[in-house]
Amino acid sequence: GHKIYPGHGSRYIKSDGKSFTFLSKKSKRLHLTKRNPRKICWTVLYRRKHKKGQVEEITKKKSRKTQRFEKAVAGATINEIMAKRNQKPEVRKAQREQAIRAYKEKQKAKVSVKKPAPQPTKSKAKGGKAPKQAAGGKTTGRVGGKR
């Protein structure tokens, strides 16, 4: 982190040959106890991680303003959409009610044409027999029972 000038600090050399130069006993002690420098408030790594002291780089990037672009929806052109938008609300409401009325009439016609025919009553089918009973009045298909 900080610059260590000649004649200052102490050097620590590990048995594998790596050498460390420490500015103070405090930093040496923290290194030897394997503290994470990113969690110690006064270290350079902590300040870098938590973005401390970066006054120059505060200028925000300008965000682009999104441009409105109107395009046609499936089944309608832009001109049709614009014409509908410019309509008076009374006209639009009248058209809506007329469309709803037409739809309801269509549904009524469909129901009247599609009268349900009387269904024949079903007699017992071959596979509809009751399960066979074993001796003692118990059904064979069941597993388990009273304890």
PDB file of N, CA and C in Angstrom, residues 43-111:
ATOM      1  N   THR A  43      -6.614   0.185   5.890  1.00  0.00           N
ATOM      2  CA  THR A  43      -5.717  -0.292   4.834  1.00  0.00           C
ATOM      3  C   THR A  43      -6.132   0.241   3.462  1.00  0.00           C
ATOM      4  N   VAL A  44      -5.156   0.259   2.555  1.00  0.00           N
ATOM      5  CA  VAL A  44      -5.395   0.738   1.192  1.00  0.00           C
ATOM      6  C   VAL A  44      -6.395  -0.176   0.474  1.00  0.00           C
ATOM      7  N   LEU A  45      -6.266  -1.491   0.686  1.00  0.00           N
ATOM      8  CA  LEU A  45      -7.166  -2.441   0.026  1.00  0.00           C
ATOM      9  C   LEU A  45      -8.612  -2.239   0.459  1.00  0.00           C
ATOM     10  N   TYR A  46      -8.831  -1.941   1.752  1.00  0.00           N
ATOM     11  CA  TYR A  46     -10.176  -1.667   2.241  1.00  0.00           C
ATOM     12  C   TYR A  46     -10.744  -0.425   1.564  1.00  0.00           C
ATOM     13  N   ARG A  47      -9.930   0.616   1.505  1.00  0.00           N
ATOM     14  CA  ARG A  47     -10.389   1.881   0.930  1.00  0.00           C
ATOM     15  C   ARG A  47     -10.701   1.728  -0.564  1.00  0.00           C
ATOM     16  N   ARG A  48      -9.893   0.920  -1.243  1.00  0.00           N
ATOM     17  CA  ARG A  48     -10.127   0.680  -2.661  1.00  0.00           C
ATOM     18  C   ARG A  48     -11.421  -0.123  -2.869  1.00  0.00           C
ATOM     19  N   LYS A  49     -11.621  -1.142  -2.008  1.00  0.00           N
ATOM     20  CA  LYS A  49     -12.803  -1.995  -2.128  1.00  0.00           C
ATOM     21  C   LYS A  49     -14.078  -1.216  -1.860  1.00  0.00           C
ATOM     22  N   HIS A  50     -14.063  -0.341  -0.853  1.00  0.00           N
ATOM     23  CA  HIS A  50     -15.263   0.391  -0.451  1.00  0.00           C
ATOM     24  C   HIS A  50     -15.368   1.771  -1.105  1.00  0.00           C
ATOM     25  N   LYS A  51     -14.524   1.998  -2.123  1.00  0.00           N
ATOM     26  CA  LYS A  51     -14.557   3.241  -2.928  1.00  0.00           C
ATOM     27  C   LYS A  51     -14.453   4.500  -2.076  1.00  0.00           C
ATOM     28  N   LYS A  52     -13.456   4.529  -1.214  1.00  0.00           N
ATOM     29  CA  LYS A  52     -13.226   5.701  -0.364  1.00  0.00           C
ATOM     30  C   LYS A  52     -12.200   6.621  -1.025  1.00  0.00           C
ATOM     31  N   GLY A  53     -12.397   7.908  -0.867  1.00  0.00           N
ATOM     32  CA  GLY A  53     -11.408   8.893  -1.312  1.00  0.00           C
ATOM     33  C   GLY A  53     -11.269   9.037  -2.814  1.00  0.00           C
ATOM     34  N   GLN A  54     -12.261   8.650  -3.593  1.00  0.00           N
ATOM     35  CA  GLN A  54     -12.177   8.822  -5.040  1.00  0.00           C
ATOM     36  C   GLN A  54     -13.030  10.030  -5.433  1.00  0.00           C
ATOM     37  N   VAL A  55     -12.524  11.211  -5.091  1.00  0.00           N
ATOM     38  CA  VAL A  55     -13.281  12.450  -5.300  1.00  0.00           C
ATOM     39  C   VAL A  55     -13.344  12.806  -6.776  1.00  0.00           C
ATOM     40  N   GLU A  56     -12.254  12.561  -7.512  1.00  0.00           N
ATOM     41  CA  GLU A  56     -12.177  12.978  -8.918  1.00  0.00           C
ATOM     42  C   GLU A  56     -13.167  12.218  -9.798  1.00  0.00           C
ATOM     43  N   GLU A  57     -13.431  10.972  -9.477  1.00  0.00           N
ATOM     44  CA  GLU A  57     -14.233  10.128 -10.364  1.00  0.00           C
ATOM     45  C   GLU A  57     -15.723  10.141 -10.010  1.00  0.00           C
ATOM     46  N   ILE A  58     -16.203  11.218  -9.398  1.00  0.00           N
ATOM     47  CA  ILE A  58     -17.606  11.296  -9.015  1.00  0.00           C
ATOM     48  C   ILE A  58     -18.497  11.648 -10.204  1.00  0.00           C
ATOM     49  N   THR A  59     -17.930  12.270 -11.238  1.00  0.00           N
ATOM     50  CA  THR A  59     -18.743  12.714 -12.377  1.00  0.00           C
ATOM     51  C   THR A  59     -19.572  11.550 -12.918  1.00  0.00           C
ATOM     52  N   LYS A  60     -20.886  11.739 -12.911  1.00  0.00           N
ATOM     53  CA  LYS A  60     -21.783  10.675 -13.353  1.00  0.00           C
ATOM     54  C   LYS A  60     -21.827  10.623 -14.869  1.00  0.00           C
ATOM     55  N   LYS A  61     -22.015   9.407 -15.380  1.00  0.00           N
ATOM     56  CA  LYS A  61     -22.173   9.246 -16.817  1.00  0.00           C
ATOM     57  C   LYS A  61     -23.586   9.671 -17.183  1.00  0.00           C
ATOM     58  N   LYS A  62     -23.704  10.407 -18.266  1.00  0.00           N
ATOM     59  CA  LYS A  62     -25.025  10.853 -18.692  1.00  0.00           C
ATOM     60  C   LYS A  62     -25.766   9.695 -19.334  1.00  0.00           C
ATOM     61  N   SER A  63     -26.981   9.467 -18.861  1.00  0.00           N
ATOM     62  CA  SER A  63     -27.777   8.373 -19.420  1.00  0.00           C
ATOM     63  C   SER A  63     -28.522   8.884 -20.647  1.00  0.00           C
ATOM     64  N   ARG A  64     -28.617   8.030 -21.629  1.00  0.00           N
ATOM     65  CA  ARG A  64     -29.320   8.396 -22.853  1.00  0.00           C
ATOM     66  C   ARG A  64     -30.811   8.475 -22.582  1.00  0.00           C
ATOM     67  N   LYS A  65     -31.447   9.438 -23.194  1.00  0.00           N
ATOM     68  CA  LYS A  65     -32.890   9.544 -23.063  1.00  0.00           C
ATOM     69  C   LYS A  65     -33.523   8.635 -24.113  1.00  0.00           C
ATOM     70  N   THR A  66     -34.446   7.801 -23.674  1.00  0.00           N
ATOM     71  CA  THR A  66     -35.063   6.867 -24.623  1.00  0.00           C
ATOM     72  C   THR A  66     -35.992   7.630 -25.555  1.00  0.00           C
ATOM     73  N   GLN A  67     -35.909   7.284 -26.827  1.00  0.00           N
ATOM     74  CA  GLN A  67     -36.731   7.955 -27.826  1.00  0.00           C
ATOM     75  C   GLN A  67     -38.003   7.161 -28.054  1.00  0.00           C
ATOM     76  N   ARG A  68     -39.121   7.893 -28.180  1.00  0.00           N
ATOM     77  CA  ARG A  68     -40.391   7.228 -28.455  1.00  0.00           C
ATOM     78  C   ARG A  68     -40.488   6.949 -29.954  1.00  0.00           C
ATOM     79  N   PHE A  69     -40.845   5.735 -30.246  1.00  0.00           N
ATOM     80  CA  PHE A  69     -40.993   5.348 -31.645  1.00  0.00           C
ATOM     81  C   PHE A  69     -42.288   4.570 -31.767  1.00  0.00           C
ATOM     82  N   GLU A  70     -43.204   5.087 -32.559  1.00  0.00           N
ATOM     83  CA  GLU A  70     -44.488   4.421 -32.701  1.00  0.00           C
ATOM     84  C   GLU A  70     -44.466   3.509 -33.917  1.00  0.00           C
ATOM     85  N   LYS A  71     -44.842   2.268 -33.680  1.00  0.00           N
ATOM     86  CA  LYS A  71     -44.875   1.327 -34.796  1.00  0.00           C
ATOM     87  C   LYS A  71     -46.207   0.595 -34.808  1.00  0.00           C
ATOM     88  N   ALA A  72     -46.516  -0.022 -35.939  1.00  0.00           N
ATOM     89  CA  ALA A  72     -47.807  -0.675 -36.120  1.00  0.00           C
ATOM     90  C   ALA A  72     -47.900  -1.929 -35.261  1.00  0.00           C
ATOM     91  N   VAL A  73     -49.101  -2.182 -34.755  1.00  0.00           N
ATOM     92  CA  VAL A  73     -49.370  -3.399 -33.994  1.00  0.00           C
ATOM     93  C   VAL A  73     -49.909  -4.413 -34.990  1.00  0.00           C
ATOM     94  N   ALA A  74     -49.766  -5.695 -34.674  1.00  0.00           N
ATOM     95  CA  ALA A  74     -50.236  -6.741 -35.586  1.00  0.00           C
ATOM     96  C   ALA A  74     -51.716  -6.556 -35.883  1.00  0.00           C
ATOM     97  N   GLY A  75     -52.066  -6.445 -37.146  1.00  0.00           N
ATOM     98  CA  GLY A  75     -53.461  -6.312 -37.551  1.00  0.00           C
ATOM     99  C   GLY A  75     -53.950  -4.875 -37.658  1.00  0.00           C
ATOM    100  N   ALA A  76     -53.087  -3.894 -37.374  1.00  0.00           N
ATOM    101  CA  ALA A  76     -53.502  -2.491 -37.486  1.00  0.00           C
ATOM    102  C   ALA A  76     -52.295  -1.640 -37.878  1.00  0.00           C
ATOM    103  N   THR A  77     -52.498  -0.736 -38.805  1.00  0.00           N
ATOM    104  CA  THR A  77     -51.411   0.148 -39.230  1.00  0.00           C
ATOM    105  C   THR A  77     -51.346   1.359 -38.308  1.00  0.00           C
ATOM    106  N   ILE A  78     -50.275   2.123 -38.443  1.00  0.00           N
ATOM    107  CA  ILE A  78     -50.101   3.316 -37.607  1.00  0.00           C
ATOM    108  C   ILE A  78     -51.223   4.315 -37.871  1.00  0.00           C
ATOM    109  N   ASN A  79     -51.611   4.454 -39.128  1.00  0.00           N
ATOM    110  CA  ASN A  79     -52.672   5.406 -39.473  1.00  0.00           C
ATOM    111  C   ASN A  79     -53.987   5.059 -38.782  1.00  0.00           C
ATOM    112  N   GLU A  80     -54.322   3.754 -38.767  1.00  0.00           N
ATOM    113  CA  GLU A  80     -55.554   3.328 -38.097  1.00  0.00           C
ATOM    114  C   GLU A  80     -55.488   3.600 -36.599  1.00  0.00           C
ATOM    115  N   ILE A  81     -54.334   3.331 -36.012  1.00  0.00           N
ATOM    116  CA  ILE A  81     -54.166   3.556 -34.568  1.00  0.00           C
ATOM    117  C   ILE A  81     -54.303   5.046 -34.248  1.00  0.00           C
ATOM    118  N   MET A  82     -53.657   5.885 -35.061  1.00  0.00           N
ATOM    119  CA  MET A  82     -53.739   7.337 -34.843  1.00  0.00           C
ATOM    120  C   MET A  82     -55.173   7.828 -35.004  1.00  0.00           C
ATOM    121  N   ALA A  83     -55.926   7.279 -35.995  1.00  0.00           N
ATOM    122  CA  ALA A  83     -57.316   7.678 -36.210  1.00  0.00           C
ATOM    123  C   ALA A  83     -58.159   7.323 -34.989  1.00  0.00           C
ATOM    124  N   LYS A  84     -57.929   6.120 -34.422  1.00  0.00           N
ATOM    125  CA  LYS A  84     -58.674   5.708 -33.227  1.00  0.00           C
ATOM    126  C   LYS A  84     -58.331   6.592 -32.044  1.00  0.00           C
ATOM    127  N   ARG A  85     -57.067   6.963 -31.926  1.00  0.00           N
ATOM    128  CA  ARG A  85     -56.636   7.799 -30.803  1.00  0.00           C
ATOM    129  C   ARG A  85     -57.293   9.178 -30.874  1.00  0.00           C
ATOM    130  N   ASN A  86     -57.431   9.705 -32.075  1.00  0.00           N
ATOM    131  CA  ASN A  86     -57.991  11.043 -32.252  1.00  0.00           C
ATOM    132  C   ASN A  86     -59.513  11.073 -32.214  1.00  0.00           C
ATOM    133  N   GLN A  87     -60.162   9.908 -32.138  1.00  0.00           N
ATOM    134  CA  GLN A  87     -61.618   9.856 -32.065  1.00  0.00           C
ATOM    135  C   GLN A  87     -62.116  10.450 -30.754  1.00  0.00           C
ATOM    136  N   LYS A  88     -63.354  10.920 -30.776  1.00  0.00           N
ATOM    137  CA  LYS A  88     -63.959  11.423 -29.542  1.00  0.00           C
ATOM    138  C   LYS A  88     -64.370  10.229 -28.681  1.00  0.00           C
ATOM    139  N   PRO A  89     -64.326  10.372 -27.357  1.00  0.00           N
ATOM    140  CA  PRO A  89     -64.661   9.243 -26.485  1.00  0.00           C
ATOM    141  C   PRO A  89     -66.097   8.742 -26.665  1.00  0.00           C
ATOM    142  N   GLU A  90     -67.051   9.628 -27.012  1.00  0.00           N
ATOM    143  CA  GLU A  90     -68.439   9.195 -27.188  1.00  0.00           C
ATOM    144  C   GLU A  90     -68.542   8.230 -28.368  1.00  0.00           C
ATOM    145  N   VAL A  91     -67.857   8.581 -29.461  1.00  0.00           N
ATOM    146  CA  VAL A  91     -67.889   7.743 -30.670  1.00  0.00           C
ATOM    147  C   VAL A  91     -67.275   6.377 -30.360  1.00  0.00           C
ATOM    148  N   ARG A  92     -66.152   6.402 -29.655  1.00  0.00           N
ATOM    149  CA  ARG A  92     -65.455   5.156 -29.325  1.00  0.00           C
ATOM    150  C   ARG A  92     -66.346   4.274 -28.443  1.00  0.00           C
ATOM    151  N   LYS A  93     -67.041   4.895 -27.463  1.00  0.00           N
ATOM    152  CA  LYS A  93     -67.910   4.151 -26.562  1.00  0.00           C
ATOM    153  C   LYS A  93     -69.070   3.512 -27.328  1.00  0.00           C
ATOM    154  N   ALA A  94     -69.644   4.270 -28.273  1.00  0.00           N
ATOM    155  CA  ALA A  94     -70.753   3.754 -29.083  1.00  0.00           C
ATOM    156  C   ALA A  94     -70.297   2.557 -29.917  1.00  0.00           C
ATOM    157  N   GLN A  95     -69.115   2.657 -30.505  1.00  0.00           N
ATOM    158  CA  GLN A  95     -68.588   1.543 -31.313  1.00  0.00           C
ATOM    159  C   GLN A  95     -68.376   0.308 -30.443  1.00  0.00           C
ATOM    160  N   ARG A  96     -67.865   0.536 -29.234  1.00  0.00           N
ATOM    161  CA  ARG A  96     -67.590  -0.576 -28.318  1.00  0.00           C
ATOM    162  C   ARG A  96     -68.891  -1.284 -27.941  1.00  0.00           C
ATOM    163  N   GLU A  97     -69.902  -0.506 -27.589  1.00  0.00           N
ATOM    164  CA  GLU A  97     -71.186  -1.096 -27.211  1.00  0.00           C
ATOM    165  C   GLU A  97     -71.806  -1.868 -28.370  1.00  0.00           C
ATOM    166  N   GLN A  98     -71.665  -1.321 -29.580  1.00  0.00           N
ATOM    167  CA  GLN A  98     -72.205  -1.996 -30.765  1.00  0.00           C
ATOM    168  C   GLN A  98     -71.493  -3.337 -30.978  1.00  0.00           C
ATOM    169  N   ALA A  99     -70.180  -3.350 -30.809  1.00  0.00           N
ATOM    170  CA  ALA A  99     -69.408  -4.584 -30.990  1.00  0.00           C
ATOM    171  C   ALA A  99     -69.807  -5.617 -29.942  1.00  0.00           C
ATOM    172  N   ILE A 100     -70.021  -5.173 -28.701  1.00  0.00           N
ATOM    173  CA  ILE A 100     -70.425  -6.094 -27.633  1.00  0.00           C
ATOM    174  C   ILE A 100     -71.800  -6.681 -27.931  1.00  0.00           C
ATOM    175  N   ARG A 101     -72.730  -5.838 -28.392  1.00  0.00           N
ATOM    176  CA  ARG A 101     -74.077  -6.280 -28.730  1.00  0.00           C
ATOM    177  C   ARG A 101     -74.033  -7.346 -29.837  1.00  0.00           C
ATOM    178  N   ALA A 102     -73.219  -7.067 -30.870  1.00  0.00           N
ATOM    179  CA  ALA A 102     -73.101  -8.013 -31.994  1.00  0.00           C
ATOM    180  C   ALA A 102     -72.546  -9.348 -31.515  1.00  0.00           C
ATOM    181  N   TYR A 103     -71.558  -9.318 -30.622  1.00  0.00           N
ATOM    182  CA  TYR A 103     -70.936 -10.540 -30.099  1.00  0.00           C
ATOM    183  C   TYR A 103     -71.954 -11.349 -29.303  1.00  0.00           C
ATOM    184  N   LYS A 104     -72.756 -10.664 -28.468  1.00  0.00           N
ATOM    185  CA  LYS A 104     -73.755 -11.358 -27.644  1.00  0.00           C
ATOM    186  C   LYS A 104     -74.818 -12.017 -28.513  1.00  0.00           C
ATOM    187  N   GLU A 105     -75.240 -11.317 -29.574  1.00  0.00           N
ATOM    188  CA  GLU A 105     -76.225 -11.898 -30.492  1.00  0.00           C
ATOM    189  C   GLU A 105     -75.669 -13.147 -31.172  1.00  0.00           C
ATOM    190  N   LYS A 106     -74.407 -13.075 -31.540  1.00  0.00           N
ATOM    191  CA  LYS A 106     -73.735 -14.209 -32.191  1.00  0.00           C
ATOM    192  C   LYS A 106     -73.706 -15.412 -31.242  1.00  0.00           C
ATOM    193  N   GLN A 107     -73.412 -15.154 -29.959  1.00  0.00           N
ATOM    194  CA  GLN A 107     -73.364 -16.232 -28.969  1.00  0.00           C
ATOM    195  C   GLN A 107     -74.751 -16.855 -28.772  1.00  0.00           C
ATOM    196  N   LYS A 108     -75.802 -15.994 -28.748  1.00  0.00           N
ATOM    197  CA  LYS A 108     -77.173 -16.503 -28.593  1.00  0.00           C
ATOM    198  C   LYS A 108     -77.541 -17.407 -29.767  1.00  0.00           C
ATOM    199  N   ALA A 109     -77.168 -16.980 -30.962  1.00  0.00           N
ATOM    200  CA  ALA A 109     -77.468 -17.769 -32.159  1.00  0.00           C
ATOM    201  C   ALA A 109     -76.765 -19.121 -32.089  1.00  0.00           C
ATOM    202  N   LYS A 110     -75.538 -19.104 -31.608  1.00  0.00           N
ATOM    203  CA  LYS A 110     -74.753 -20.339 -31.498  1.00  0.00           C
ATOM    204  C   LYS A 110     -75.420 -21.306 -30.520  1.00  0.00           C
ATOM    205  N   VAL A 111     -75.890 -20.789 -29.380  1.00  0.00           N
ATOM    206  CA  VAL A 111     -76.522 -21.628 -28.356  1.00  0.00           C
ATOM    207  C   VAL A 111     -77.835 -22.207 -28.863  1.00  0.00           C
TER     208      VAL A 111
END
